[in-house]
Amino acid sequence: MAIDEIARIVSHEEAGPGYRFLVVEAPKLAAELVPGQFVHVKVPGLEASALRRPFSVFDACDGQVTVMYKIVGRGTEALAQAKPGDAVSVLGPLGRGFPVACSGVPLLVGGGYGVAPLHFLAKRQVAAGLKPILFVGGRTKGDLLALDRFAALGVDVRTATNDGSAGAKGFVVDPLDDVLIELRQKGEAFELYTCGPDGLLKAVAQRATGTGMPGWISMDRHMICGVGACFACIQKVKLPNGEAFNARCCVNGPVFKAEDIVW
Ligand code: FES
């Protein structure tokens, strides 16, 4: 059952050029959220038809919920004006998240601000005694976000940029493939978790199905209502009987099993 909590903004800081961390006091939500779920924030100053925006949860602990977002349009431009002390309505937890438990090494693969839910996941996995490895990629150095936050968790971070300005030059799946070869040579199990642009999600899903290991894919689809009513966020998936089904990412996802997604 989703909770609609009136939350005071604790801090609202830059998370990189054009990105923000929004931290709100929302104890009921913070206690319920699991990694990969999202919240719907009512943006102050927008008319009723455009009030809410969906955001991945970057962290939820000690009664506070953190989201990381990119300023990309009217809604997020309006939200960027909100100040500490302002109140916003936050609806959640919404959607289905990632499983935290992992048999083997958790391999987290993020592109751009797709690292947001992976941070929450990594934090819970570290707390559970797991040792996740994060692979993060972007076009250039400025696209690699929140690396210090992952480092503070003790996560092993491997980076790649297309222009070589940080980490390996090329695509983030290159360092991932090196680790996959290493783990398979050692006979070690792993699970893949990813969030980012579609091309990356598909590449990671192929590696999960190709190796026969579990893969958890967070689909980034345009959302309007966030609660299953508008059908804006459709993703074709396979049912256990093999038939295709139009899933709504906001209620049936956003996280799906790699083998279930019809690309
Ligand atoms: Fe409306 Fe998913 S956003 S059904």
Coordinates of C-alpha atoms and ligand atoms in Angstrom, one line a residue:
M1 CA 0.0 0.0 0.0
A2 CA 1.5 3.3 -1.1
I3 CA 2.0 6.0 1.5
D4 CA 1.5 9.7 0.6
E5 CA 3.9 11.5 3.1
I6 CA 4.2 15.2 3.4
A7 CA 8.0 15.5 3.6
R8 CA 10.2 18.4 4.7
I9 CA 13.3 19.0 2.4
V10 CA 16.4 18.4 4.5
S11 CA 18.9 19.3 1.8
H12 CA 18.9 19.9 -1.9
E13 CA 22.4 19.8 -3.4
E14 CA 24.2 19.4 -6.7
A15 CA 25.1 15.8 -7.6
G16 CA 27.1 16.8 -10.8
P17 CA 26.5 19.3 -13.5
G18 CA 22.7 19.4 -14.1
Y19 CA 22.0 16.8 -11.4
R20 CA 20.6 17.1 -7.9
F21 CA 20.4 15.1 -4.7
L22 CA 17.1 15.8 -2.9
V23 CA 16.9 14.6 0.7
V24 CA 13.5 14.6 2.5
E25 CA 12.4 13.6 5.9
A26 CA 9.9 10.8 5.3
P27 CA 10.2 8.2 8.1
K28 CA 7.3 6.0 7.1
L29 CA 8.5 5.7 3.5
A30 CA 12.2 5.3 4.5
A31 CA 11.2 2.3 6.6
E32 CA 9.3 0.6 3.7
L33 CA 11.3 1.2 0.5
V34 CA 13.5 -1.5 -1.1
P35 CA 16.2 -0.8 -3.7
G36 CA 14.8 -0.4 -7.2
Q37 CA 11.5 1.0 -6.1
F38 CA 10.6 4.6 -6.9
V39 CA 8.7 7.5 -5.4
H40 CA 6.4 10.0 -7.0
V41 CA 7.1 13.6 -5.9
K42 CA 4.6 16.3 -6.1
V43 CA 6.4 19.3 -7.6
P44 CA 5.6 22.6 -6.0
G45 CA 4.5 25.3 -8.3
L46 CA 3.2 23.1 -11.2
E47 CA -0.5 22.9 -12.2
A48 CA -2.5 19.8 -11.2
S49 CA -2.1 18.0 -14.6
A50 CA 1.7 17.9 -14.2
L51 CA 2.1 17.7 -10.5
R52 CA 4.0 14.5 -9.9
R53 CA 7.3 13.1 -11.2
P54 CA 8.8 9.6 -10.6
F55 CA 12.2 9.3 -9.1
S56 CA 14.5 6.4 -8.4
V57 CA 15.5 6.1 -4.7
F58 CA 19.2 6.7 -4.2
D59 CA 19.0 6.0 -0.4
A60 CA 16.5 5.4 2.3
C61 CA 17.7 5.3 5.9
D62 CA 17.4 7.0 9.3
G63 CA 14.0 8.4 8.4
Q64 CA 15.2 10.1 5.3
V65 CA 14.8 9.4 1.6
T66 CA 17.3 10.6 -1.0
V67 CA 16.6 10.8 -4.7
M68 CA 19.0 11.8 -7.4
Y69 CA 17.6 13.5 -10.5
K70 CA 18.6 15.2 -13.7
I71 CA 17.2 18.6 -14.5
V72 CA 15.6 17.9 -17.9
G73 CA 12.2 19.7 -18.3
R74 CA 9.5 21.8 -16.7
G75 CA 8.9 19.4 -13.7
T76 CA 12.5 19.0 -12.7
E77 CA 13.3 22.7 -13.4
A78 CA 10.5 23.6 -11.0
L79 CA 11.6 21.0 -8.4
A80 CA 15.2 22.4 -8.6
Q81 CA 13.8 25.7 -7.1
A82 CA 12.6 23.9 -3.9
K83 CA 14.6 24.8 -0.8
P84 CA 15.5 23.1 2.5
G85 CA 12.5 23.5 4.8
D86 CA 9.9 23.4 2.0
A87 CA 7.4 20.6 2.2
V88 CA 6.7 18.2 -0.7
S89 CA 4.3 15.3 -1.0
V90 CA 6.1 12.0 -1.7
L91 CA 4.1 9.0 -2.7
G92 CA 5.6 5.5 -2.4
P93 CA 6.9 2.9 -2.3
L94 CA 6.0 2.3 -5.9
G95 CA 6.9 -0.6 -8.2
R96 CA 8.9 -3.8 -7.7
G97 CA 12.5 -3.5 -6.8
F98 CA 15.7 -5.6 -7.0
P99 CA 16.2 -8.6 -4.8
V100 CA 19.0 -7.7 -2.3
A101 CA 20.0 -11.3 -1.6
C102 CA 22.4 -12.7 -4.2
S103 CA 23.9 -16.1 -4.7
G104 CA 27.5 -15.2 -5.7
V105 CA 29.1 -11.9 -6.5
P106 CA 26.6 -9.0 -7.2
L107 CA 27.7 -7.2 -10.4
L108 CA 26.0 -3.8 -10.6
V109 CA 26.1 -2.0 -14.0
G110 CA 25.0 1.6 -14.3
G111 CA 24.8 4.2 -17.0
G112 CA 24.4 7.9 -16.3
Y113 CA 21.9 8.5 -13.4
G114 CA 21.0 4.9 -13.6
V115 CA 23.4 4.5 -10.8
A116 CA 20.8 6.0 -8.4
P117 CA 18.9 2.8 -7.5
L118 CA 22.2 0.8 -7.6
H119 CA 23.6 2.9 -4.8
F120 CA 20.6 1.9 -2.6
L121 CA 21.0 -1.7 -3.7
A122 CA 24.8 -1.7 -3.0
K123 CA 24.3 -0.2 0.4
R124 CA 21.8 -3.0 1.4
Q125 CA 24.1 -5.7 -0.1
V126 CA 27.1 -4.4 1.8
A127 CA 25.0 -4.4 5.0
A128 CA 24.1 -8.0 4.2
G129 CA 27.8 -9.0 4.0
L130 CA 28.0 -9.1 0.2
K131 CA 30.8 -7.5 -1.9
P132 CA 29.2 -5.9 -4.9
I133 CA 31.3 -4.6 -7.8
L134 CA 29.9 -1.5 -9.6
F135 CA 30.6 -0.9 -13.3
V136 CA 29.7 2.6 -14.3
G137 CA 30.0 4.1 -17.7
G138 CA 29.3 7.3 -19.6
R139 CA 30.3 9.4 -22.6
T140 CA 32.7 11.4 -20.5
K141 CA 34.0 12.0 -17.0
G142 CA 31.1 14.3 -16.0
D143 CA 28.6 11.5 -16.7
L144 CA 30.1 9.4 -13.9
L145 CA 27.9 10.3 -10.9
A146 CA 28.1 9.7 -7.1
L147 CA 31.3 7.7 -7.3
D148 CA 32.4 9.1 -3.9
R149 CA 29.2 7.7 -2.4
F150 CA 29.9 4.2 -3.7
A151 CA 33.5 4.5 -2.5
A152 CA 32.2 5.5 1.0
L153 CA 30.3 2.2 1.1
G154 CA 33.5 0.3 0.3
V155 CA 32.2 -0.8 -3.1
D156 CA 34.7 -1.9 -5.8
V157 CA 34.1 0.6 -8.6
R158 CA 35.2 0.1 -12.2
T159 CA 34.7 2.9 -14.6
A160 CA 34.7 3.4 -18.4
T161 CA 34.1 6.4 -20.6
N162 CA 33.7 6.6 -24.4
D163 CA 36.3 9.4 -24.6
G164 CA 38.7 7.9 -22.1
S165 CA 38.5 10.9 -19.8
A166 CA 38.0 8.6 -16.8
G167 CA 38.6 4.9 -16.3
A168 CA 38.9 2.5 -19.3
K169 CA 38.3 4.0 -22.8
G170 CA 35.3 2.4 -24.4
F171 CA 32.1 0.9 -23.1
V172 CA 31.2 -0.1 -19.6
V173 CA 30.6 -3.7 -20.7
D174 CA 34.3 -4.1 -21.6
P175 CA 35.5 -4.1 -17.9
L176 CA 32.3 -6.1 -17.1
D177 CA 33.3 -8.8 -19.7
D178 CA 36.8 -9.0 -18.2
V179 CA 35.3 -9.8 -14.7
L180 CA 32.8 -12.2 -16.2
I181 CA 35.6 -14.2 -17.8
E182 CA 37.6 -14.2 -14.5
L183 CA 34.6 -15.4 -12.5
R184 CA 33.7 -18.1 -14.9
Q185 CA 37.3 -19.3 -15.0
K186 CA 37.2 -19.5 -11.2
G187 CA 33.8 -21.2 -11.3
E188 CA 32.3 -18.4 -9.1
A189 CA 28.6 -17.6 -9.3
F190 CA 27.3 -14.0 -9.9
E191 CA 24.1 -12.1 -10.5
L192 CA 23.8 -9.0 -12.7
Y193 CA 21.8 -5.9 -11.8
T194 CA 21.5 -2.9 -14.1
C195 CA 19.8 0.5 -14.6
G196 CA 20.6 2.9 -17.4
P197 CA 19.9 3.5 -21.1
D198 CA 18.2 0.7 -23.1
G199 CA 21.3 -0.2 -25.1
L200 CA 23.2 -1.0 -21.8
L201 CA 20.2 -2.8 -20.3
K202 CA 20.0 -5.1 -23.4
A203 CA 23.7 -5.7 -23.4
V204 CA 23.6 -6.7 -19.7
A205 CA 20.5 -8.9 -20.2
Q206 CA 22.2 -10.7 -23.0
R207 CA 25.2 -11.5 -20.7
A208 CA 22.8 -12.8 -18.1
T209 CA 20.9 -15.1 -20.4
G210 CA 24.1 -16.0 -22.3
T211 CA 25.8 -17.2 -19.1
G212 CA 22.7 -18.7 -17.5
M213 CA 23.1 -16.4 -14.5
P214 CA 20.3 -14.3 -12.9
G215 CA 19.9 -10.8 -14.3
W216 CA 17.8 -8.0 -12.9
I217 CA 16.9 -5.2 -15.3
S218 CA 15.4 -1.9 -14.2
M219 CA 13.5 -0.6 -17.3
D220 CA 13.5 3.2 -17.7
R221 CA 10.1 4.0 -19.3
H222 CA 8.3 7.3 -19.4
M223 CA 5.8 7.4 -16.6
I224 CA 2.8 9.7 -16.0
C225 CA 0.5 8.3 -13.2
G226 CA 3.1 6.0 -11.6
V227 CA 0.3 3.7 -10.2
G228 CA -0.8 1.6 -13.1
A229 CA -3.7 3.8 -14.4
C230 CA -2.5 5.4 -17.6
F231 CA -0.6 2.7 -19.5
A232 CA 2.2 5.1 -20.5
C233 CA 5.0 2.8 -19.3
I234 CA 4.3 -0.4 -21.3
Q235 CA 7.1 -3.0 -21.7
K236 CA 6.5 -6.3 -23.5
V237 CA 7.5 -9.2 -21.3
K238 CA 7.1 -13.0 -21.5
L239 CA 4.7 -14.9 -19.2
P240 CA 5.8 -18.2 -17.8
N241 CA 3.6 -19.9 -20.5
G242 CA 5.7 -18.1 -23.2
E243 CA 3.0 -15.7 -24.2
A244 CA 3.9 -12.0 -24.5
F245 CA 2.2 -9.6 -22.1
N246 CA 2.1 -5.7 -22.0
A247 CA 3.5 -5.1 -18.5
R248 CA 3.3 -1.7 -16.9
C249 CA 6.7 -0.7 -15.6
C250 CA 5.3 1.3 -12.7
V251 CA 3.5 -1.7 -11.1
N252 CA 4.9 -4.9 -12.7
G253 CA 8.4 -3.4 -12.8
P254 CA 10.5 -1.3 -13.1
V255 CA 12.7 -4.3 -12.3
F256 CA 12.2 -7.4 -14.5
K257 CA 14.1 -10.7 -14.9
A258 CA 16.5 -10.5 -17.8
E259 CA 15.0 -13.5 -19.6
D260 CA 11.4 -12.1 -19.4
I261 CA 12.0 -9.0 -21.4
V262 CA 11.0 -8.9 -25.0
W263 CA 13.4 -6.4 -26.7
Ligands
FES1 FE1 0.7 5.1 -15.7 FE2 2.6 3.2 -15.5 S1 2.9 5.3 -15.4 S2 0.5 3.0 -16.0

